[in-house]
Protein backbone atom coordinates (compact mmCIF):
# COMPACT_ATOMS: atom_id res chain seq x y z
CA UNK A 1 0.00 0.00 0.00
CA UNK A 2 1.30 3.42 -0.93
CA UNK A 3 0.78 6.12 1.64
CA UNK A 4 2.07 9.02 -0.47
CA UNK A 5 1.86 9.34 -4.24
CA UNK A 6 3.30 12.47 -5.83
CA UNK A 7 3.29 12.95 -9.59
CA UNK A 8 4.85 15.87 -11.47
CA UNK A 9 4.25 18.18 -8.55
CA UNK A 10 5.39 21.78 -8.76
CA UNK A 11 5.29 24.60 -6.29
CA UNK A 12 6.27 28.19 -7.03
CA UNK A 13 6.84 31.07 -4.67
CA UNK A 14 6.56 34.69 -5.70
CA UNK A 15 9.70 36.18 -4.24
CA UNK A 16 9.67 39.94 -4.02
CA UNK A 17 5.94 39.81 -3.81
CA UNK A 18 5.84 42.24 -0.97
CA UNK A 19 4.13 40.42 1.82
CA UNK A 20 3.56 41.86 5.27
CA UNK A 21 2.90 45.32 3.92
CA UNK A 22 1.11 47.98 5.85
CA UNK A 23 -2.02 49.66 4.49
CA UNK A 24 -0.09 52.78 3.37
CA UNK A 25 2.65 50.73 1.70
CA UNK A 26 0.05 48.72 -0.18
CA UNK A 27 -1.56 51.86 -1.56
CA UNK A 28 1.84 53.24 -2.48
CA UNK A 29 2.83 50.01 -4.25
CA UNK A 30 -0.50 49.90 -6.04
CA UNK A 31 -0.17 53.38 -7.50
CA UNK A 32 3.59 53.45 -8.03
CA UNK A 33 3.68 50.00 -9.59
CA UNK A 34 7.23 49.51 -8.31
CA UNK A 35 7.01 46.02 -7.05
CA UNK A 36 9.55 43.74 -8.70
CA UNK A 37 8.36 40.20 -8.68
CA UNK A 38 10.27 37.06 -9.27
CA UNK A 39 8.97 33.53 -9.27
CA UNK A 40 11.15 30.80 -7.89
CA UNK A 41 10.38 27.19 -8.37
CA UNK A 42 10.62 25.54 -4.94
CA UNK A 43 9.47 22.16 -6.23
CA UNK A 44 9.98 21.30 -9.86
CA UNK A 45 8.17 18.32 -11.35
CA UNK A 46 8.64 16.14 -8.31
CA UNK A 47 7.62 12.48 -8.52
CA UNK A 48 7.73 10.35 -5.39
CA UNK A 49 6.02 7.36 -3.85
CA UNK A 50 6.28 6.30 -0.24
CA UNK A 51 5.11 2.86 0.83
CA UNK A 52 3.43 1.87 4.00
CA UNK A 53 6.06 0.69 6.47
CA UNK A 54 8.82 2.74 4.89
CA UNK A 55 11.13 5.34 6.43
CA UNK A 56 12.20 7.76 3.74
CA UNK A 57 15.08 10.14 4.29
CA UNK A 58 15.35 13.44 2.40
CA UNK A 59 18.69 15.17 2.16
CA UNK A 60 19.87 18.24 0.31
CA UNK A 61 21.38 21.67 0.71
CA UNK A 62 19.53 24.56 2.34
CA UNK A 63 16.91 25.89 -0.05
CA UNK A 64 16.74 22.67 -2.05
CA UNK A 65 13.01 22.28 -1.33
CA UNK A 66 13.04 19.62 1.42
CA UNK A 67 10.90 21.49 3.94
CA UNK A 68 8.60 22.80 1.21
CA UNK A 69 8.02 19.21 0.11
CA UNK A 70 7.11 18.23 3.68
CA UNK A 71 4.73 21.19 3.97
CA UNK A 72 3.06 20.33 0.68
CA UNK A 73 2.60 16.70 1.78
CA UNK A 74 1.21 17.93 5.12
CA UNK A 75 -1.28 20.16 3.28
CA UNK A 76 0.18 23.34 4.76
CA UNK A 77 1.17 24.70 1.33
CA UNK A 78 -1.01 24.35 -1.73
CA UNK A 79 0.78 23.11 -4.83
CA UNK A 80 0.53 24.73 -8.25
CA UNK A 81 0.62 21.73 -10.56
CA UNK A 82 0.73 17.95 -10.48
CA UNK A 83 -0.91 15.38 -8.29
CA UNK A 84 -0.67 14.51 -4.61
CA UNK A 85 -2.48 11.66 -2.94
CA UNK A 86 -2.06 10.67 0.67
CA UNK A 87 -3.65 7.89 2.60
CA UNK A 88 -3.85 8.03 6.39
CA UNK A 89 -3.57 10.55 9.17
CA UNK A 90 -0.70 13.00 8.71
CA UNK A 91 1.24 14.38 11.66
CA UNK A 92 3.93 16.92 10.89
CA UNK A 93 6.75 17.99 13.18
CA UNK A 94 8.32 20.71 11.10
CA UNK A 95 9.54 22.74 14.01
CA UNK A 96 8.92 23.01 17.70
CA UNK A 97 6.24 25.64 17.31
CA UNK A 98 3.32 23.27 17.19
CA UNK A 99 1.15 25.15 19.59
CA UNK A 100 3.20 25.00 22.76
CA UNK A 101 2.37 27.84 25.08
CA UNK A 102 5.23 28.59 27.42
CA UNK A 103 3.02 30.23 30.08
CA UNK A 104 0.87 27.12 30.43
CA UNK A 105 1.85 23.99 32.30
CA UNK A 106 2.78 20.71 30.65
CA UNK A 107 -0.63 19.14 31.24
CA UNK A 108 -2.49 21.99 29.52
CA UNK A 109 0.03 21.94 26.68
CA UNK A 110 -0.48 18.22 26.11
CA UNK A 111 -4.21 18.83 25.71
CA UNK A 112 -3.73 21.87 23.49
CA UNK A 113 -1.06 20.44 21.19
CA UNK A 114 -2.72 17.05 20.89
CA UNK A 115 -5.93 18.81 19.84
CA UNK A 116 -4.02 20.74 17.19
CA UNK A 117 -2.63 17.44 15.91
CA UNK A 118 -6.17 16.20 15.42
CA UNK A 119 -6.77 14.12 18.54
CA UNK A 120 -10.18 14.11 20.20
CA UNK A 121 -10.63 14.76 23.92
CA UNK A 122 -11.27 11.12 24.81
CA UNK A 123 -8.18 9.97 22.92
CA UNK A 124 -6.05 12.58 24.68
CA UNK A 125 -7.31 11.50 28.09
CA UNK A 126 -6.54 7.87 27.23
CA UNK A 127 -3.06 8.68 25.94
CA UNK A 128 -2.17 11.28 28.56
CA UNK A 129 -0.32 8.97 30.97
CA UNK A 130 1.50 7.31 28.12
CA UNK A 131 2.63 10.68 26.68
CA UNK A 132 3.91 11.79 30.08
CA UNK A 133 5.58 8.44 30.69
CA UNK A 134 7.24 8.40 27.29
CA UNK A 135 8.56 11.94 27.62
CA UNK A 136 10.17 11.05 30.94
CA UNK A 137 8.84 14.28 32.42
CA UNK A 138 6.40 12.80 34.91
CA UNK A 139 7.38 15.09 37.77
CA UNK A 140 6.86 18.22 35.65
CA UNK A 141 3.19 17.90 34.60
CA UNK A 142 2.21 20.97 36.64
CA UNK A 143 5.31 22.99 35.65
CA UNK A 144 4.97 25.84 33.18
CA UNK A 145 6.92 25.30 30.00
CA UNK A 146 9.04 28.44 30.22
CA UNK A 147 10.92 26.59 32.94
CA UNK A 148 11.70 23.69 30.58
CA UNK A 149 15.02 23.31 28.79
CA UNK A 150 15.09 22.99 24.99
CA UNK A 151 15.75 19.25 25.33
CA UNK A 152 12.72 18.82 27.57
CA UNK A 153 10.52 20.72 25.11
CA UNK A 154 11.73 18.54 22.25
CA UNK A 155 10.99 15.39 24.22
CA UNK A 156 7.51 16.64 25.03
CA UNK A 157 6.73 17.59 21.44
CA UNK A 158 8.03 14.32 20.10
CA UNK A 159 6.04 12.30 22.66
CA UNK A 160 2.83 14.13 21.78
CA UNK A 161 3.38 13.68 18.05
CA UNK A 162 3.96 9.93 18.15
CA UNK A 163 0.92 9.45 20.36
CA UNK A 164 -1.29 11.27 17.84
CA UNK A 165 -1.57 7.97 15.92
CA UNK A 166 0.22 9.13 12.78
CA UNK A 167 -0.03 7.01 9.66
CA UNK A 168 2.23 9.46 7.86
CA UNK A 169 4.79 11.09 10.14
CA UNK A 170 6.72 14.04 8.71
CA UNK A 171 9.81 15.06 10.66
CA UNK A 172 12.02 18.02 9.83
CA UNK A 173 15.27 17.77 11.77
CA UNK A 174 13.33 16.69 14.83
CA UNK A 175 14.01 13.06 15.37
CA UNK A 176 16.90 12.18 17.56
CA UNK A 177 16.23 14.56 20.38
CA UNK A 178 17.04 14.50 24.06
CA UNK A 179 19.57 12.27 25.78
CA UNK A 180 20.83 8.88 24.66
CA UNK A 181 18.03 6.96 26.43
CA UNK A 182 15.34 9.08 24.85
CA UNK A 183 16.92 8.75 21.41
CA UNK A 184 16.91 4.99 21.77
CA UNK A 185 13.33 5.02 22.97
CA UNK A 186 12.10 7.30 20.16
CA UNK A 187 13.95 5.20 17.56
CA UNK A 188 12.20 2.08 18.86
CA UNK A 189 8.84 3.83 18.85
CA UNK A 190 9.30 4.86 15.24
CA UNK A 191 10.13 1.27 14.29
CA UNK A 192 6.99 0.15 16.14
CA UNK A 193 4.86 2.68 14.20
CA UNK A 194 6.38 1.63 10.91
CA UNK A 195 5.78 -2.05 11.66
CA UNK A 196 2.11 -1.20 12.16
CA UNK A 197 2.05 0.25 8.64
CA UNK A 198 2.89 3.93 9.12
CA UNK A 199 5.26 5.80 6.80
CA UNK A 200 7.87 8.22 8.05
CA UNK A 201 9.46 10.99 5.99
CA UNK A 202 12.54 12.37 7.64
CA UNK A 203 14.39 15.50 6.56
CA UNK A 204 17.87 15.90 7.94
CA UNK A 205 21.40 17.08 7.29
CA UNK A 206 22.72 14.34 9.53
CA UNK A 207 23.81 11.58 7.16
CA UNK A 208 24.69 9.21 10.00
CA UNK A 209 21.18 9.43 11.37
CA UNK A 210 19.65 8.97 7.92
CA UNK A 211 21.80 5.87 7.39
CA UNK A 212 20.78 4.50 10.77
CA UNK A 213 17.04 4.81 10.32
CA UNK A 214 15.98 5.12 6.68
CA UNK A 215 15.16 2.40 4.18
CA UNK A 216 15.54 4.79 1.28
CA UNK A 217 17.03 8.23 0.71
CA UNK A 218 16.29 10.94 -1.82
CA UNK A 219 18.61 13.79 -2.63
CA UNK A 220 17.08 17.12 -3.58
CA UNK A 221 18.62 20.11 -5.30
CA UNK A 222 16.94 23.27 -6.60
CA UNK A 223 13.48 21.80 -6.13
CA UNK A 224 14.21 18.61 -8.03
CA UNK A 225 14.81 15.08 -6.90
CA UNK A 226 18.32 14.26 -8.12
CA UNK A 227 18.59 10.76 -6.70
CA UNK A 228 15.41 8.85 -5.91
CA UNK A 229 16.51 5.34 -5.22
CA UNK A 230 19.41 5.85 -2.90
CA UNK A 231 19.36 3.08 -0.36
CA UNK A 232 20.98 4.04 2.88
CA UNK B 1 -18.95 21.04 5.86
CA UNK B 2 -20.07 17.83 7.50
CA UNK B 3 -21.32 17.56 11.08
CA UNK B 4 -18.14 15.69 12.03
CA UNK B 5 -15.99 18.48 10.60
CA UNK B 6 -17.98 21.20 12.43
CA UNK B 7 -17.65 19.21 15.66
CA UNK B 8 -13.89 18.89 15.27
CA UNK B 9 -13.45 22.60 14.39
CA UNK B 10 -15.52 23.68 17.40
CA UNK B 11 -13.78 21.14 19.65
CA UNK B 12 -10.38 22.52 18.70
CA UNK B 13 -11.66 26.11 19.03
CA UNK B 14 -12.85 25.30 22.54
CA UNK B 15 -9.44 23.84 23.49
CA UNK B 16 -7.59 26.92 22.19
CA UNK B 17 -10.10 29.21 23.91
CA UNK B 18 -9.69 27.33 27.19
CA UNK B 19 -5.92 27.68 26.95
CA UNK B 20 -6.30 31.40 26.20
CA UNK B 21 -8.64 31.81 29.15
CA UNK B 22 -6.15 30.09 31.47
CA UNK B 23 -3.33 32.21 30.09
CA UNK B 24 -5.24 35.37 30.82
CA UNK B 25 -6.02 34.25 34.34
CA UNK B 26 -2.56 32.73 34.94
CA UNK B 27 -4.16 30.09 37.13
CA UNK B 28 -5.85 32.60 39.43
CA UNK B 29 -9.56 33.15 39.77
CA UNK B 30 -8.77 36.79 40.50
CA UNK B 31 -8.18 37.07 36.75
CA UNK B 32 -11.95 37.09 36.27
CA UNK B 33 -11.95 40.44 38.01
CA UNK B 34 -10.02 41.90 35.06
CA UNK B 35 -12.78 40.89 32.67
CA UNK B 36 -15.22 43.00 34.62
CA UNK B 37 -12.95 45.92 35.38
CA UNK B 38 -13.05 47.37 31.86
CA UNK B 39 -16.86 47.41 31.44
CA UNK B 40 -17.39 48.53 35.04
CA UNK B 41 -15.01 51.47 34.69
CA UNK B 42 -16.36 52.43 31.28
CA UNK B 43 -19.93 52.18 32.49
CA UNK B 44 -19.29 54.17 35.69
CA UNK B 45 -17.45 56.93 33.86
CA UNK B 46 -20.06 57.30 31.12
CA UNK B 47 -22.90 57.07 33.59
CA UNK B 48 -21.65 59.94 35.74
CA UNK B 49 -20.66 62.09 32.77
CA UNK B 50 -23.83 61.66 30.72
CA UNK B 51 -26.57 60.78 33.20
CA UNK B 52 -27.81 64.38 33.56
CA UNK B 53 -27.49 65.37 29.92
CA UNK B 54 -27.75 62.60 27.33
CA UNK B 55 -29.37 60.17 29.71
CA UNK B 56 -32.02 62.41 31.21
CA UNK B 57 -34.66 61.48 28.61
CA UNK B 58 -33.80 57.80 28.50
CA UNK B 59 -35.75 55.47 30.75
CA UNK B 60 -33.56 53.14 32.84
CA UNK B 61 -30.43 54.90 31.56
CA UNK B 62 -28.05 52.80 33.68
CA UNK B 63 -29.28 49.54 32.14
CA UNK B 64 -29.54 51.15 28.69
CA UNK B 65 -25.91 52.19 28.95
CA UNK B 66 -24.58 48.93 30.43
CA UNK B 67 -26.31 46.84 27.75
CA UNK B 68 -24.64 48.92 25.04
CA UNK B 69 -21.25 48.83 26.77
CA UNK B 70 -21.11 45.05 27.28
CA UNK B 71 -22.35 44.22 23.78
CA UNK B 72 -19.88 46.59 22.18
CA UNK B 73 -17.14 45.27 24.43
CA UNK B 74 -17.74 41.71 23.19
CA UNK B 75 -17.67 42.87 19.57
CA UNK B 76 -14.57 45.02 20.10
CA UNK B 77 -12.51 42.42 21.97
CA UNK B 78 -13.33 39.60 19.55
CA UNK B 79 -12.61 41.60 16.42
CA UNK B 80 -9.41 43.13 17.82
CA UNK B 81 -8.18 39.63 18.70
CA UNK B 82 -8.99 38.32 15.23
CA UNK B 83 -7.22 41.23 13.54
CA UNK B 84 -3.87 39.96 14.85
CA UNK B 85 -4.48 36.23 15.20
CA UNK B 86 -2.54 35.27 12.04
CA UNK B 87 0.45 37.39 12.98
CA UNK B 88 0.56 35.90 16.47
CA UNK B 89 0.31 32.31 15.26
CA UNK B 90 2.45 32.44 12.14
CA UNK B 91 4.86 29.69 13.25
CA UNK B 92 2.01 27.39 14.15
CA UNK B 93 0.31 27.99 10.80
CA UNK B 94 3.54 27.11 8.99
CA UNK B 95 4.04 23.95 11.02
CA UNK B 96 0.74 22.14 11.40
CA UNK B 97 -2.22 21.68 9.10
CA UNK B 98 -5.20 22.22 11.38
CA UNK B 99 -8.55 23.94 10.73
CA UNK B 100 -7.50 27.60 10.62
CA UNK B 101 -11.03 28.76 11.49
CA UNK B 102 -10.36 27.48 14.99
CA UNK B 103 -7.96 30.33 15.67
CA UNK B 104 -10.69 32.90 14.97
CA UNK B 105 -13.51 30.98 16.64
CA UNK B 106 -11.41 30.42 19.75
CA UNK B 107 -11.08 34.21 20.15
CA UNK B 108 -14.84 34.62 19.86
CA UNK B 109 -15.45 31.81 22.38
CA UNK B 110 -12.90 33.25 24.82
CA UNK B 111 -14.55 36.67 24.66
CA UNK B 112 -17.97 35.08 24.91
CA UNK B 113 -16.90 33.50 28.19
CA UNK B 114 -15.94 36.89 29.58
CA UNK B 115 -19.16 38.33 28.13
CA UNK B 116 -21.12 35.95 30.36
CA UNK B 117 -19.54 37.56 33.41
CA UNK B 118 -20.68 40.93 32.08
CA UNK B 119 -24.20 39.58 31.57
CA UNK B 120 -24.19 38.53 35.23
CA UNK B 121 -23.19 42.08 36.09
CA UNK B 122 -26.11 43.35 34.02
CA UNK B 123 -28.37 40.90 35.83
CA UNK B 124 -27.28 42.27 39.21
CA UNK B 125 -27.88 45.85 38.07
CA UNK B 126 -31.32 44.90 36.74
CA UNK B 127 -32.16 43.39 40.14
CA UNK B 128 -30.99 46.59 41.80
CA UNK B 129 -33.25 48.72 39.59
CA UNK B 130 -36.13 46.26 40.07
CA UNK B 131 -36.54 45.64 36.35
CA UNK B 132 -38.41 42.49 35.32
CA UNK B 133 -35.83 39.80 34.60
CA UNK B 134 -38.00 37.76 32.26
CA UNK B 135 -36.64 39.65 29.27
CA UNK B 136 -33.12 38.37 29.92
CA UNK B 137 -34.14 35.01 28.44
CA UNK B 138 -34.54 36.76 25.10
CA UNK B 139 -30.96 37.90 25.28
CA UNK B 140 -29.67 34.38 24.81
CA UNK B 141 -31.59 34.07 21.53
CA UNK B 142 -30.26 37.42 20.35
CA UNK B 143 -26.79 36.38 21.43
CA UNK B 144 -26.82 33.42 19.01
CA UNK B 145 -27.19 35.75 16.02
CA UNK B 146 -24.88 38.33 17.55
CA UNK B 147 -22.20 35.63 17.89
CA UNK B 148 -22.80 34.67 14.23
CA UNK B 149 -22.24 38.29 13.25
CA UNK B 150 -19.12 38.71 15.40
CA UNK B 151 -17.66 35.40 14.17
CA UNK B 152 -18.32 36.27 10.50
CA UNK B 153 -16.88 39.75 10.90
CA UNK B 154 -13.82 38.33 12.69
CA UNK B 155 -13.20 35.84 9.86
CA UNK B 156 -13.23 38.67 7.31
CA UNK B 157 -10.94 40.83 9.42
CA UNK B 158 -8.53 37.95 9.90
CA UNK B 159 -8.29 37.53 6.09
CA UNK B 160 -7.58 41.24 5.65
CA UNK B 161 -4.53 40.73 7.85
CA UNK B 162 -3.02 38.72 5.00
CA UNK B 163 -2.99 41.77 2.77
CA UNK B 164 -2.56 44.58 5.28
CA UNK B 165 -0.03 43.75 7.95
CA UNK B 166 -1.07 46.58 10.25
CA UNK B 167 -4.80 45.99 10.00
CA UNK B 168 -4.93 45.63 13.81
CA UNK B 169 -3.84 49.27 14.19
CA UNK B 170 -6.31 50.46 11.57
CA UNK B 171 -9.11 48.44 13.13
CA UNK B 172 -8.23 49.76 16.58
CA UNK B 173 -8.87 53.24 15.23
CA UNK B 174 -11.97 52.30 13.21
CA UNK B 175 -13.60 50.61 16.18
CA UNK B 176 -13.33 53.83 18.20
CA UNK B 177 -15.27 55.66 15.50
CA UNK B 178 -17.83 52.88 15.51
CA UNK B 179 -18.10 53.28 19.29
CA UNK B 180 -19.06 56.93 18.87
CA UNK B 181 -21.36 56.28 15.91
CA UNK B 182 -23.37 53.56 17.65
CA UNK B 183 -26.03 54.73 20.10
CA UNK B 184 -24.41 53.28 23.20
CA UNK B 185 -24.45 56.20 25.63
CA UNK B 186 -26.99 58.36 23.78
CA UNK B 187 -30.36 57.84 22.12
CA UNK B 188 -30.73 58.09 18.37
CA UNK B 189 -34.31 59.38 18.34
CA UNK B 190 -34.66 62.73 16.58
CA UNK B 191 -31.28 62.51 14.81
CA UNK B 192 -32.37 61.65 11.31
CA UNK B 193 -28.95 61.57 9.60
CA UNK B 194 -27.42 59.48 12.35
CA UNK B 195 -30.41 57.14 12.23
CA UNK B 196 -30.01 56.53 8.50
CA UNK B 197 -26.27 56.02 8.93
CA UNK B 198 -26.95 53.49 11.66
CA UNK B 199 -29.20 51.47 9.41
CA UNK B 200 -25.92 50.29 7.87
CA UNK B 201 -24.44 49.56 11.28
CA UNK B 202 -25.20 45.96 12.36
CA UNK B 203 -24.39 46.77 15.99
CA UNK B 204 -27.30 49.23 16.07
CA UNK B 205 -29.76 46.43 15.32
CA UNK B 206 -28.41 44.02 17.92
CA UNK B 207 -28.09 46.61 20.68
CA UNK B 208 -31.55 48.12 20.01
CA UNK B 209 -33.34 44.80 19.87
CA UNK B 210 -31.66 43.69 23.11
CA UNK B 211 -32.68 46.88 24.92
CA UNK B 212 -36.28 46.60 23.72
CA UNK B 213 -36.67 42.99 24.76
CA UNK B 214 -34.54 42.83 27.89
CA UNK B 215 -34.91 46.25 29.54
CA UNK B 216 -38.23 47.56 28.26
CA UNK B 217 -39.99 44.20 27.79
CA UNK B 218 -41.53 45.36 24.50
CA UNK B 219 -41.64 43.89 21.04
CA UNK B 220 -38.94 45.44 18.85
CA UNK B 221 -39.84 46.89 15.48
CA UNK B 222 -39.86 44.43 12.62
CA UNK B 223 -36.95 46.02 10.75
CA UNK B 224 -34.75 45.52 13.81
CA UNK B 225 -35.61 41.83 14.01
CA UNK B 226 -35.09 41.26 10.29
CA UNK B 227 -31.87 43.30 10.31
CA UNK B 228 -30.44 41.29 13.21
CA UNK B 229 -31.24 37.97 11.54
CA UNK B 230 -29.86 39.08 8.17
CA UNK B 231 -26.68 40.62 9.55
CA UNK B 232 -26.08 37.61 11.81
CA UNK B 233 -26.51 34.91 9.19
CA UNK B 234 -25.22 37.05 6.31
CA UNK B 235 -21.93 37.97 7.95
CA UNK B 236 -21.30 34.39 9.05
CA UNK B 237 -21.88 33.03 5.54
CA UNK B 238 -19.78 35.73 3.85
CA UNK B 239 -17.04 35.33 6.47
CA UNK B 240 -16.89 31.56 6.01
CA UNK B 241 -16.88 31.93 2.22
CA UNK B 242 -14.05 34.50 2.18
CA UNK B 243 -12.06 32.58 4.78
CA UNK B 244 -12.38 29.28 2.91
CA UNK B 245 -11.23 30.97 -0.30
CA UNK B 246 -8.12 32.43 1.34
CA UNK B 247 -7.10 30.04 4.09
CA UNK B 248 -4.90 28.02 1.73
CA UNK B 249 -2.65 31.07 1.34
CA UNK B 250 -2.15 31.70 5.06
CA UNK B 251 1.03 29.63 5.43
CA UNK B 252 2.66 31.32 2.43
CA UNK B 253 1.75 34.89 3.22
CA UNK B 254 2.47 35.08 6.95
GROMACS .gro file of C-alpha atoms in nm, chain A residues 75-232:
model
  158
   75UNK     CA    1  -0.128   2.016   0.328
   76UNK     CA    2   0.018   2.334   0.476
   77UNK     CA    3   0.117   2.470   0.133
   78UNK     CA    4  -0.101   2.435  -0.173
   79UNK     CA    5   0.078   2.311  -0.483
   80UNK     CA    6   0.053   2.473  -0.825
   81UNK     CA    7   0.062   2.173  -1.056
   82UNK     CA    8   0.073   1.795  -1.048
   83UNK     CA    9  -0.091   1.538  -0.829
   84UNK     CA   10  -0.067   1.451  -0.461
   85UNK     CA   11  -0.248   1.166  -0.294
   86UNK     CA   12  -0.206   1.067   0.067
   87UNK     CA   13  -0.365   0.789   0.260
   88UNK     CA   14  -0.385   0.803   0.639
   89UNK     CA   15  -0.357   1.055   0.917
   90UNK     CA   16  -0.070   1.300   0.871
   91UNK     CA   17   0.124   1.438   1.166
   92UNK     CA   18   0.393   1.692   1.089
   93UNK     CA   19   0.675   1.799   1.318
   94UNK     CA   20   0.832   2.071   1.110
   95UNK     CA   21   0.954   2.274   1.401
   96UNK     CA   22   0.892   2.301   1.770
   97UNK     CA   23   0.624   2.564   1.731
   98UNK     CA   24   0.332   2.327   1.719
   99UNK     CA   25   0.115   2.515   1.959
  100UNK     CA   26   0.320   2.500   2.276
  101UNK     CA   27   0.237   2.784   2.508
  102UNK     CA   28   0.523   2.859   2.742
  103UNK     CA   29   0.302   3.023   3.008
  104UNK     CA   30   0.087   2.712   3.043
  105UNK     CA   31   0.185   2.399   3.230
  106UNK     CA   32   0.278   2.071   3.065
  107UNK     CA   33  -0.063   1.914   3.124
  108UNK     CA   34  -0.249   2.199   2.952
  109UNK     CA   35   0.003   2.194   2.668
  110UNK     CA   36  -0.048   1.822   2.611
  111UNK     CA   37  -0.421   1.883   2.571
  112UNK     CA   38  -0.373   2.187   2.349
  113UNK     CA   39  -0.106   2.044   2.119
  114UNK     CA   40  -0.272   1.705   2.089
  115UNK     CA   41  -0.593   1.881   1.984
  116UNK     CA   42  -0.402   2.074   1.719
  117UNK     CA   43  -0.263   1.744   1.591
  118UNK     CA   44  -0.617   1.620   1.542
  119UNK     CA   45  -0.677   1.412   1.854
  120UNK     CA   46  -1.018   1.411   2.020
  121UNK     CA   47  -1.063   1.476   2.392
  122UNK     CA   48  -1.127   1.112   2.481
  123UNK     CA   49  -0.818   0.997   2.292
  124UNK     CA   50  -0.605   1.258   2.468
  125UNK     CA   51  -0.731   1.150   2.809
  126UNK     CA   52  -0.654   0.787   2.723
  127UNK     CA   53  -0.306   0.868   2.594
  128UNK     CA   54  -0.217   1.128   2.856
  129UNK     CA   55  -0.032   0.897   3.097
  130UNK     CA   56   0.150   0.731   2.812
  131UNK     CA   57   0.263   1.068   2.668
  132UNK     CA   58   0.391   1.179   3.008
  133UNK     CA   59   0.558   0.844   3.069
  134UNK     CA   60   0.724   0.840   2.729
  135UNK     CA   61   0.856   1.194   2.762
  136UNK     CA   62   1.017   1.105   3.094
  137UNK     CA   63   0.884   1.428   3.242
  138UNK     CA   64   0.640   1.280   3.491
  139UNK     CA   65   0.738   1.509   3.777
  140UNK     CA   66   0.686   1.822   3.565
  141UNK     CA   67   0.319   1.790   3.460
  142UNK     CA   68   0.221   2.097   3.664
  143UNK     CA   69   0.531   2.299   3.565
  144UNK     CA   70   0.497   2.584   3.318
  145UNK     CA   71   0.692   2.530   3.000
  146UNK     CA   72   0.904   2.844   3.022
  147UNK     CA   73   1.092   2.659   3.294
  148UNK     CA   74   1.170   2.369   3.058
  149UNK     CA   75   1.502   2.331   2.879
  150UNK     CA   76   1.509   2.299   2.499
  151UNK     CA   77   1.575   1.925   2.533
  152UNK     CA   78   1.272   1.882   2.757
  153UNK     CA   79   1.052   2.072   2.511
  154UNK     CA   80   1.173   1.854   2.225
  155UNK     CA   81   1.099   1.539   2.422
  156UNK     CA   82   0.751   1.664   2.503
  157UNK     CA   83   0.673   1.759   2.144
  158UNK     CA   84   0.803   1.432   2.010
  159UNK     CA   85   0.604   1.230   2.266
  160UNK     CA   86   0.283   1.413   2.178
  161UNK     CA   87   0.338   1.368   1.805
  162UNK     CA   88   0.396   0.993   1.815
  163UNK     CA   89   0.092   0.945   2.036
  164UNK     CA   90  -0.129   1.127   1.784
  165UNK     CA   91  -0.157   0.797   1.592
  166UNK     CA   92   0.022   0.913   1.278
  167UNK     CA   93  -0.003   0.701   0.966
  168UNK     CA   94   0.223   0.946   0.786
  169UNK     CA   95   0.479   1.109   1.014
  170UNK     CA   96   0.672   1.404   0.871
  171UNK     CA   97   0.981   1.506   1.066
  172UNK     CA   98   1.202   1.802   0.983
  173UNK     CA   99   1.527   1.777   1.177
  174UNK     CA  100   1.333   1.669   1.483
  175UNK     CA  101   1.401   1.306   1.537
  176UNK     CA  102   1.690   1.218   1.756
  177UNK     CA  103   1.623   1.456   2.038
  178UNK     CA  104   1.704   1.450   2.406
  179UNK     CA  105   1.957   1.227   2.578
  180UNK     CA  106   2.083   0.888   2.466
  181UNK     CA  107   1.803   0.696   2.643
  182UNK     CA  108   1.534   0.908   2.485
  183UNK     CA  109   1.692   0.875   2.141
  184UNK     CA  110   1.691   0.499   2.177
  185UNK     CA  111   1.333   0.502   2.297
  186UNK     CA  112   1.210   0.730   2.016
  187UNK     CA  113   1.395   0.520   1.756
  188UNK     CA  114   1.220   0.208   1.886
  189UNK     CA  115   0.884   0.383   1.885
  190UNK     CA  116   0.930   0.486   1.524
  191UNK     CA  117   1.013   0.127   1.429
  192UNK     CA  118   0.699   0.015   1.614
  193UNK     CA  119   0.486   0.268   1.420
  194UNK     CA  120   0.638   0.163   1.091
  195UNK     CA  121   0.578  -0.205   1.166
  196UNK     CA  122   0.211  -0.120   1.216
  197UNK     CA  123   0.205   0.025   0.864
  198UNK     CA  124   0.289   0.393   0.912
  199UNK     CA  125   0.526   0.580   0.680
  200UNK     CA  126   0.787   0.822   0.805
  201UNK     CA  127   0.946   1.099   0.599
  202UNK     CA  128   1.254   1.237   0.764
  203UNK     CA  129   1.439   1.550   0.656
  204UNK     CA  130   1.787   1.590   0.794
  205UNK     CA  131   2.140   1.708   0.729
  206UNK     CA  132   2.272   1.434   0.953
  207UNK     CA  133   2.381   1.158   0.716
  208UNK     CA  134   2.469   0.921   1.000
  209UNK     CA  135   2.118   0.943   1.137
  210UNK     CA  136   1.965   0.897   0.792
  211UNK     CA  137   2.180   0.587   0.739
  212UNK     CA  138   2.078   0.450   1.077
  213UNK     CA  139   1.704   0.481   1.032
  214UNK     CA  140   1.598   0.512   0.668
  215UNK     CA  141   1.516   0.240   0.418
  216UNK     CA  142   1.554   0.479   0.128
  217UNK     CA  143   1.703   0.823   0.071
  218UNK     CA  144   1.629   1.094  -0.182
  219UNK     CA  145   1.861   1.379  -0.263
  220UNK     CA  146   1.708   1.712  -0.358
  221UNK     CA  147   1.862   2.011  -0.530
  222UNK     CA  148   1.694   2.327  -0.660
  223UNK     CA  149   1.348   2.180  -0.613
  224UNK     CA  150   1.421   1.861  -0.803
  225UNK     CA  151   1.481   1.508  -0.690
  226UNK     CA  152   1.832   1.426  -0.812
  227UNK     CA  153   1.859   1.076  -0.670
  228UNK     CA  154   1.541   0.885  -0.591
  229UNK     CA  155   1.651   0.534  -0.522
  230UNK     CA  156   1.941   0.585  -0.290
  231UNK     CA  157   1.936   0.308  -0.036
  232UNK     CA  158   2.098   0.404   0.288
   0.00000   0.00000   0.00000
